[in-house]
mmCIF file of C-alpha atoms and ligand atoms in Angstrom:
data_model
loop_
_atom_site.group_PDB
_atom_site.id
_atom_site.type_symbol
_atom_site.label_atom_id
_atom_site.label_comp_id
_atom_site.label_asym_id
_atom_site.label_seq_id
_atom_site.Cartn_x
_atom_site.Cartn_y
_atom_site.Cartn_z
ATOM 1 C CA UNK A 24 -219.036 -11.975 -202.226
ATOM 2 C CA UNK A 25 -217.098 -12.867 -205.422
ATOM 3 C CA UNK A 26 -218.704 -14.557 -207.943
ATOM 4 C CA UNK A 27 -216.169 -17.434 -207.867
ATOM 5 C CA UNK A 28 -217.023 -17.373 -203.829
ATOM 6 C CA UNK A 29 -220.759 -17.280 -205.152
ATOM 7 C CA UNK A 30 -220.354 -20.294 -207.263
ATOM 8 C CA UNK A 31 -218.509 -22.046 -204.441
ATOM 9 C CA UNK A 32 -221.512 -21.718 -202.092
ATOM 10 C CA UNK A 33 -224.178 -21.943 -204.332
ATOM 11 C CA UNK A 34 -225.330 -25.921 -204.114
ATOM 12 C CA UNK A 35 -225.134 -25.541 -200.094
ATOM 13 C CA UNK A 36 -227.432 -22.051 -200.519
ATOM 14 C CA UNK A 37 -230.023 -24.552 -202.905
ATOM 15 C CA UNK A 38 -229.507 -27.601 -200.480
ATOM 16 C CA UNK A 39 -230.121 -25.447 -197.151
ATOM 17 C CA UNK A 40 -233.463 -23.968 -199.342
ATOM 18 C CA UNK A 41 -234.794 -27.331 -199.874
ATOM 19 C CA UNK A 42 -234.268 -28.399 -196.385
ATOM 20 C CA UNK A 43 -235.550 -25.595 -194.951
ATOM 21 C CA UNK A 44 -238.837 -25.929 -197.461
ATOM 22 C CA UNK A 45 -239.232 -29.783 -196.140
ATOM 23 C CA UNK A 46 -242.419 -30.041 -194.790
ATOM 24 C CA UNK A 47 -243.568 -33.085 -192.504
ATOM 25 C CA UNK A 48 -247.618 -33.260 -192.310
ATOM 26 C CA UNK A 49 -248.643 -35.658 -189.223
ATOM 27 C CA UNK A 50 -252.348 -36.606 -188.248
ATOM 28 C CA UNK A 51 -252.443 -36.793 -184.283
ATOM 29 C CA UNK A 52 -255.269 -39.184 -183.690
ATOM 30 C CA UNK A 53 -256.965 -39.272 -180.599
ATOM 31 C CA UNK A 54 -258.347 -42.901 -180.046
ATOM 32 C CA UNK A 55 -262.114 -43.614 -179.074
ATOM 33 C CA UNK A 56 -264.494 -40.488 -178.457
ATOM 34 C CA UNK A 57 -268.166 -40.292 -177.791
ATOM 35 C CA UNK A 58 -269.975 -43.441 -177.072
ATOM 36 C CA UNK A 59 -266.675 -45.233 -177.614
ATOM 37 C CA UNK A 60 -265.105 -44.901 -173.924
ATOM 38 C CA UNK A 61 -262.098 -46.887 -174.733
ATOM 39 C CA UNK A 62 -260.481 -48.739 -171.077
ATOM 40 C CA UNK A 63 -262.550 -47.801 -167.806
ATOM 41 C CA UNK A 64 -260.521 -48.347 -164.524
ATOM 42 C CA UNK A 65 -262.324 -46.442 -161.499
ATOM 43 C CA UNK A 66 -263.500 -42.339 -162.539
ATOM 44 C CA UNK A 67 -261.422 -42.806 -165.577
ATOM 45 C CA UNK A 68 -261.770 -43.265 -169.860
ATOM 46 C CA UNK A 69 -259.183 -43.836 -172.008
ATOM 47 C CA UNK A 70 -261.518 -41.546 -174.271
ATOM 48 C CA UNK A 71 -260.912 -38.716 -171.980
ATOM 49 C CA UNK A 72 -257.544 -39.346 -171.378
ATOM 50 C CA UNK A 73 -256.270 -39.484 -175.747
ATOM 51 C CA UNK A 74 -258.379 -36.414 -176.045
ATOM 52 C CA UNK A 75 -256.668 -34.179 -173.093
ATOM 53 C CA UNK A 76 -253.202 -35.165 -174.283
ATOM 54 C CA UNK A 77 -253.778 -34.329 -177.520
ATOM 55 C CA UNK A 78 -254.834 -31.069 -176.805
ATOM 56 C CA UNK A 79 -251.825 -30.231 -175.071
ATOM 57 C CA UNK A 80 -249.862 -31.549 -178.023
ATOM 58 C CA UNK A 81 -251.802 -29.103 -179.898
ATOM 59 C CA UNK A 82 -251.357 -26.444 -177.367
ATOM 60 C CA UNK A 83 -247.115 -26.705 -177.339
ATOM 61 C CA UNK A 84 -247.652 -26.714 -180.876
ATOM 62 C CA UNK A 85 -249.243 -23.235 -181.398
ATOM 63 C CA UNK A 86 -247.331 -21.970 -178.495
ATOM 64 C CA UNK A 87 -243.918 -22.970 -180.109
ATOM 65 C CA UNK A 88 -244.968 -23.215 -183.572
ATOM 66 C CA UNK A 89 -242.680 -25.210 -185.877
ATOM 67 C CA UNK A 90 -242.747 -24.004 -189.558
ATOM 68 C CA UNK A 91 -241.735 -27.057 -191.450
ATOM 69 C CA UNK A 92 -244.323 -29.335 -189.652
ATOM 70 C CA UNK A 93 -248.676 -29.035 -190.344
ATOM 71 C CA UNK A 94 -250.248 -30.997 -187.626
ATOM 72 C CA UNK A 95 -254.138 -32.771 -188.367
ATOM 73 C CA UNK A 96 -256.311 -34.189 -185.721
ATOM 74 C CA UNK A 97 -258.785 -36.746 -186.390
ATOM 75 C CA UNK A 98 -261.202 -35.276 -183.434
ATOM 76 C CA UNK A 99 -260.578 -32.392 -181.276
ATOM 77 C CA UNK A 100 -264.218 -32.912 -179.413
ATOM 78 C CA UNK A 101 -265.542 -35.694 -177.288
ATOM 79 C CA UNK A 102 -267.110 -37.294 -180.294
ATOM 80 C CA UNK A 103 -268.109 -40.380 -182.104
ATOM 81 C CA UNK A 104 -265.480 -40.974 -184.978
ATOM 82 C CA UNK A 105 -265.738 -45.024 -186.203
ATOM 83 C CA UNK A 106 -261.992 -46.516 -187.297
ATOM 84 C CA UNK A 107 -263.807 -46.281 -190.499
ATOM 85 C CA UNK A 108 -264.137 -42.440 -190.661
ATOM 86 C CA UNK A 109 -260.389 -41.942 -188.879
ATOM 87 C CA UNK A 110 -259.219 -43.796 -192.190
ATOM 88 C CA UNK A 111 -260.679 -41.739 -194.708
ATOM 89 C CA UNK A 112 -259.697 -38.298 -192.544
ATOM 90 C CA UNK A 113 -256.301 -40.276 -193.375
ATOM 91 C CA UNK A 114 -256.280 -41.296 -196.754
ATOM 92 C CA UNK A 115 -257.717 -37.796 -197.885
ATOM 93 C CA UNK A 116 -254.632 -36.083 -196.230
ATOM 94 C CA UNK A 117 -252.026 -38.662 -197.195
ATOM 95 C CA UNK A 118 -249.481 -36.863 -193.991
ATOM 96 C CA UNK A 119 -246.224 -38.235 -194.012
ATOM 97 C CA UNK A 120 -247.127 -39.840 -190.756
ATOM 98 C CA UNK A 121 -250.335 -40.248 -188.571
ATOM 99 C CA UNK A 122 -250.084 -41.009 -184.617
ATOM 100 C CA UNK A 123 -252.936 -42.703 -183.204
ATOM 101 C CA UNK A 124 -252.927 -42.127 -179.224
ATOM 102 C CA UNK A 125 -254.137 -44.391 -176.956
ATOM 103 C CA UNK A 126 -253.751 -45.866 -173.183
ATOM 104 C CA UNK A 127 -253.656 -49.418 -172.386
ATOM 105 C CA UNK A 128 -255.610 -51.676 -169.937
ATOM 106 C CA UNK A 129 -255.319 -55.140 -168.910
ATOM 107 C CA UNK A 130 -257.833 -56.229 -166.199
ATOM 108 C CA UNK A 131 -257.002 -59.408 -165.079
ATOM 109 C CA UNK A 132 -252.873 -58.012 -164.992
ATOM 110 C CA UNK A 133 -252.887 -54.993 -162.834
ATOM 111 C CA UNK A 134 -248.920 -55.537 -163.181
ATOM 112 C CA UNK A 135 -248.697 -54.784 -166.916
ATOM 113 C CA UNK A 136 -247.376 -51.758 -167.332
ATOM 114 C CA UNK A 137 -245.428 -48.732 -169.406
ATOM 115 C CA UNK A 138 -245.681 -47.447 -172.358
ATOM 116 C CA UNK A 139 -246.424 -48.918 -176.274
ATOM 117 C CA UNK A 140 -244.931 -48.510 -179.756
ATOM 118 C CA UNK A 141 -246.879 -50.263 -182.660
ATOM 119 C CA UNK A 142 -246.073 -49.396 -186.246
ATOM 120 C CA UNK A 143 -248.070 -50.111 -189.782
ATOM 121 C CA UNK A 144 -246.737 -53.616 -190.625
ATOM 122 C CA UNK A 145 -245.974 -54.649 -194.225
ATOM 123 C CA UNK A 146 -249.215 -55.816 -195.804
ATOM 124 C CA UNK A 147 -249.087 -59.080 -197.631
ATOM 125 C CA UNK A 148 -250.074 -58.893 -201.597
ATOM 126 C CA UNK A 149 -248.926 -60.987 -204.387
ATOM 127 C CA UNK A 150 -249.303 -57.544 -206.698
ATOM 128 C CA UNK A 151 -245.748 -56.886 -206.760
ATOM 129 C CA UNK A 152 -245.987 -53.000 -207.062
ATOM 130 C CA UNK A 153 -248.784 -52.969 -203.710
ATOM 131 C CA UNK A 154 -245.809 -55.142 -202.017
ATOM 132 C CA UNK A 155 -243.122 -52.383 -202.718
ATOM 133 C CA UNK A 156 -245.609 -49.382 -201.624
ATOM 134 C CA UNK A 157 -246.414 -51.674 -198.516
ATOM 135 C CA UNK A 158 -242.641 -52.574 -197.658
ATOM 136 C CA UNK A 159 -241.429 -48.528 -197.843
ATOM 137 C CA UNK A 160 -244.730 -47.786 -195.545
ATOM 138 C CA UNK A 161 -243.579 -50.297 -193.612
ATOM 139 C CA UNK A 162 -239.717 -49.380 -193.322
ATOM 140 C CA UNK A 163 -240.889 -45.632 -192.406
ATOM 141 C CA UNK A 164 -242.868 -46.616 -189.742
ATOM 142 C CA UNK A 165 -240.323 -48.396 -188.349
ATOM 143 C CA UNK A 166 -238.015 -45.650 -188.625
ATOM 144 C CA UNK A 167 -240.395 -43.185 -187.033
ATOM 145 C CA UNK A 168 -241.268 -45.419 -184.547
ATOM 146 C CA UNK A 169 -237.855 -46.028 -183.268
ATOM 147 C CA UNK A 170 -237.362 -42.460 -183.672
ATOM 148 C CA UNK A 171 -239.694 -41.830 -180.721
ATOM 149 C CA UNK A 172 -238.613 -44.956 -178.880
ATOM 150 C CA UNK A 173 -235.208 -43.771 -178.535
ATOM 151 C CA UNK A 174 -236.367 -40.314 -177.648
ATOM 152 C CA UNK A 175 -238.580 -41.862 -174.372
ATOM 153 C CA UNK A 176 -235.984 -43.196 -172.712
ATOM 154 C CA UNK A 177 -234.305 -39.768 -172.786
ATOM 155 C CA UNK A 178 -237.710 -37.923 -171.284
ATOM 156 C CA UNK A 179 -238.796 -36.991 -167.963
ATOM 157 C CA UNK A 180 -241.813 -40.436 -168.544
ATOM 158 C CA UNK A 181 -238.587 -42.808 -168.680
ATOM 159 C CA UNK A 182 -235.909 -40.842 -166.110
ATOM 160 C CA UNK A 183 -238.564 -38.765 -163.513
ATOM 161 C CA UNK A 184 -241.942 -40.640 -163.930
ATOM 162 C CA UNK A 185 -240.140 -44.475 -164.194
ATOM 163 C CA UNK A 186 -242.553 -45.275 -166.663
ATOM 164 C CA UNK A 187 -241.040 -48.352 -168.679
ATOM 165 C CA UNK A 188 -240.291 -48.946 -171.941
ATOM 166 C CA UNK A 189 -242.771 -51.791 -172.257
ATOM 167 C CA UNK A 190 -242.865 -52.754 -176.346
ATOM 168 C CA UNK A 191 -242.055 -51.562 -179.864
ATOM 169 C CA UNK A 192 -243.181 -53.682 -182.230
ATOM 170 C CA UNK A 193 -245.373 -53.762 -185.428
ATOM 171 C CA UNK A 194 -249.052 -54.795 -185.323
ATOM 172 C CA UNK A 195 -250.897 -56.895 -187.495
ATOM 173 C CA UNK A 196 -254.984 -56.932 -187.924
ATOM 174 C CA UNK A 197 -256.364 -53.519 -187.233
ATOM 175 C CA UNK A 198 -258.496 -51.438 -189.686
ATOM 176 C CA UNK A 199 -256.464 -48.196 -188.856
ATOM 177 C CA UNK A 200 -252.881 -49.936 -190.436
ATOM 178 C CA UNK A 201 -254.859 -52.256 -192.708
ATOM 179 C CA UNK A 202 -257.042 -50.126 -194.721
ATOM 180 C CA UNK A 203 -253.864 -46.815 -194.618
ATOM 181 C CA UNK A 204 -251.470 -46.585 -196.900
ATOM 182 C CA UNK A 205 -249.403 -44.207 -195.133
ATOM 183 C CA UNK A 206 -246.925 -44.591 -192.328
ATOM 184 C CA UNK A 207 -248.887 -45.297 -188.465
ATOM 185 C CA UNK A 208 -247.933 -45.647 -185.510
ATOM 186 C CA UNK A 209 -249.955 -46.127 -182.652
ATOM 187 C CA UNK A 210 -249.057 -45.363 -179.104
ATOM 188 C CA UNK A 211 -250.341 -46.707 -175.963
ATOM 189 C CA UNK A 212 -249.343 -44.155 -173.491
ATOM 190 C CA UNK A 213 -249.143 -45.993 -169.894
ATOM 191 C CA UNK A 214 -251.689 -48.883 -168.838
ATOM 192 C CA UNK A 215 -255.170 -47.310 -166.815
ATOM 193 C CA UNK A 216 -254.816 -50.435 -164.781
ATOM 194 C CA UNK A 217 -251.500 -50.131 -163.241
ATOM 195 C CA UNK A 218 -251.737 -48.599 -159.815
ATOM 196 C CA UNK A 219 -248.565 -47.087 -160.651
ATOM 197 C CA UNK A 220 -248.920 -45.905 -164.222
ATOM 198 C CA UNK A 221 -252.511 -44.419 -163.107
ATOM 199 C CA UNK A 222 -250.933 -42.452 -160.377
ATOM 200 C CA UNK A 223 -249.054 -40.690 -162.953
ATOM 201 C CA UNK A 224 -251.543 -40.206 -165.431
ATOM 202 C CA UNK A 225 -253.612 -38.756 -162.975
ATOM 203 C CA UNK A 226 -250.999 -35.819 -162.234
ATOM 204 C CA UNK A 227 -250.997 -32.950 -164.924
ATOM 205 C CA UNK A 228 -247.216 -32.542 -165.061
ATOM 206 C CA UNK A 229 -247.147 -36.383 -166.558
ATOM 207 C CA UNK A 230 -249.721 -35.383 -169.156
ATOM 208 C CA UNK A 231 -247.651 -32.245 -169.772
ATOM 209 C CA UNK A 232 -244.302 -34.024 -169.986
ATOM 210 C CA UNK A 233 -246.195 -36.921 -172.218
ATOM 211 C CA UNK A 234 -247.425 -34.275 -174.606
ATOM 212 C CA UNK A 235 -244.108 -32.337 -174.691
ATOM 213 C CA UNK A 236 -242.992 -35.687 -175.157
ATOM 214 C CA UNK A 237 -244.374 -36.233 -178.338
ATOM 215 C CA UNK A 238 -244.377 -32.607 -179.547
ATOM 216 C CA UNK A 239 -240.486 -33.289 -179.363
ATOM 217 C CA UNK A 240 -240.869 -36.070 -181.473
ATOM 218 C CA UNK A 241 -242.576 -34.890 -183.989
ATOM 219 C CA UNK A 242 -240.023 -32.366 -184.267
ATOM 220 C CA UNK A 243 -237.027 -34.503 -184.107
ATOM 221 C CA UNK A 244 -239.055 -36.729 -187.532
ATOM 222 C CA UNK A 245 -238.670 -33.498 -189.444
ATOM 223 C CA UNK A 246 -235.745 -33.352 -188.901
ATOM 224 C CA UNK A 247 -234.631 -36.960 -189.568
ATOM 225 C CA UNK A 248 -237.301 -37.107 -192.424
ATOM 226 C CA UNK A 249 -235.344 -38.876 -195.588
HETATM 227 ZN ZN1 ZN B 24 -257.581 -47.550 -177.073
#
């Protein structure tokens, strides 16, 4: 190559460098553990149920490793771990984005159905620098969030499984998003309490297709990481 051919290229050889040196650290939480069953419907806990699919999230990750992306978990046992310990695992990493997993019930509604998107809403303050922090966790939530909504409605849950689409929204008054400072978002896979949702949550190819699922998304935020 010429050097004025050299010259030419060089800012795309720096700006494909940096890209390619973009890392993306996420936190898969999986919700309750331990003592803490989460929902009950019949034989089966939620616990059980955030733990197995994160497992196979961590399983398509070391099978199809991604370089620019380091994956946490908060628990990777069937054990105790208070909201209160999940947000210092957090705060000490600081990841550009932690997913807490979780599956919904509603007793009295055996109708409610499909699956959840909550994201870290901005947290009031009258300290105008917290506000500004608070807003851009905020905004990237969002953006991850409807990242991974998008992508659902182009899996096998939304086309093959007919699991709906059921919310995407932000959520105000829980410890994990109140006492983080980096983007959340916290999934509620399918409702335990549907007859319908349950019958695919109790087939392995669902779990497989929910954890590919978010193993895709996860891959598609690096990507789209600002
Ligand atoms: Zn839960």
């Amino acid at each position: 190559m010429s050097l004025r051919k050299f010259i030419f290229f060089l800012p795309f050889f720096i700006f494909f460098s940096i890209q390619a040196q973009t890392r993306l650290t996420v936190v898969i939480d999986p919700g309750h553990g331990g003592s803490n069953t989460g929902a009950v419907c019949e034989n089966i806990m939620e616990k059980d149920l955030t733990l197995d699919l994160s497992m196979r999230v961590r399983a398509f990750f070391n099978k199809h490793p991604l370089k620019n992306v380091t994956l946490h978990f908060t628990r990777t046992t069937d054990v105790d771990l208070p909201v209160r310990s999940r947000v210092e695992i957090i705060e000490k990493l600081q990841p550009d984005l932690f997913i807490s997993i979780h599956f919904n019930s509603q007793k009295l509604l055996s109708t409610n159905r499909g699956f959840e998107i909550y994201y870290a809403p901005d947290n009031l303050s009258s300290n105008i620098e917290t506000k500004a922090k608070s807003y851009d966790r905020a905004n990237r939530s969002f953006y991850y969030g409807y990242i991974i909504r998008n992508l659902f409605l182009k899996t096998n849950l939304y086309s093959v499984w007919k699991l709906p689409l059921n919310m995407f929204t932000q959520k105000y008054g829980i410890m994990l998003f109140d006492d983080t400072t980096v983007p959340g978002l916290l999934l509620e896979m399918a409702y335990i309490t549907s007859p319908e949702d349950r019958a695919c949550i109790e087939n392995p190819q669902f779990m497989n297709d929910a954890a590919w699922f978010i193993y895709e998304s996860i891959k598609l935020i690096a990507e789209k990481k600002p």
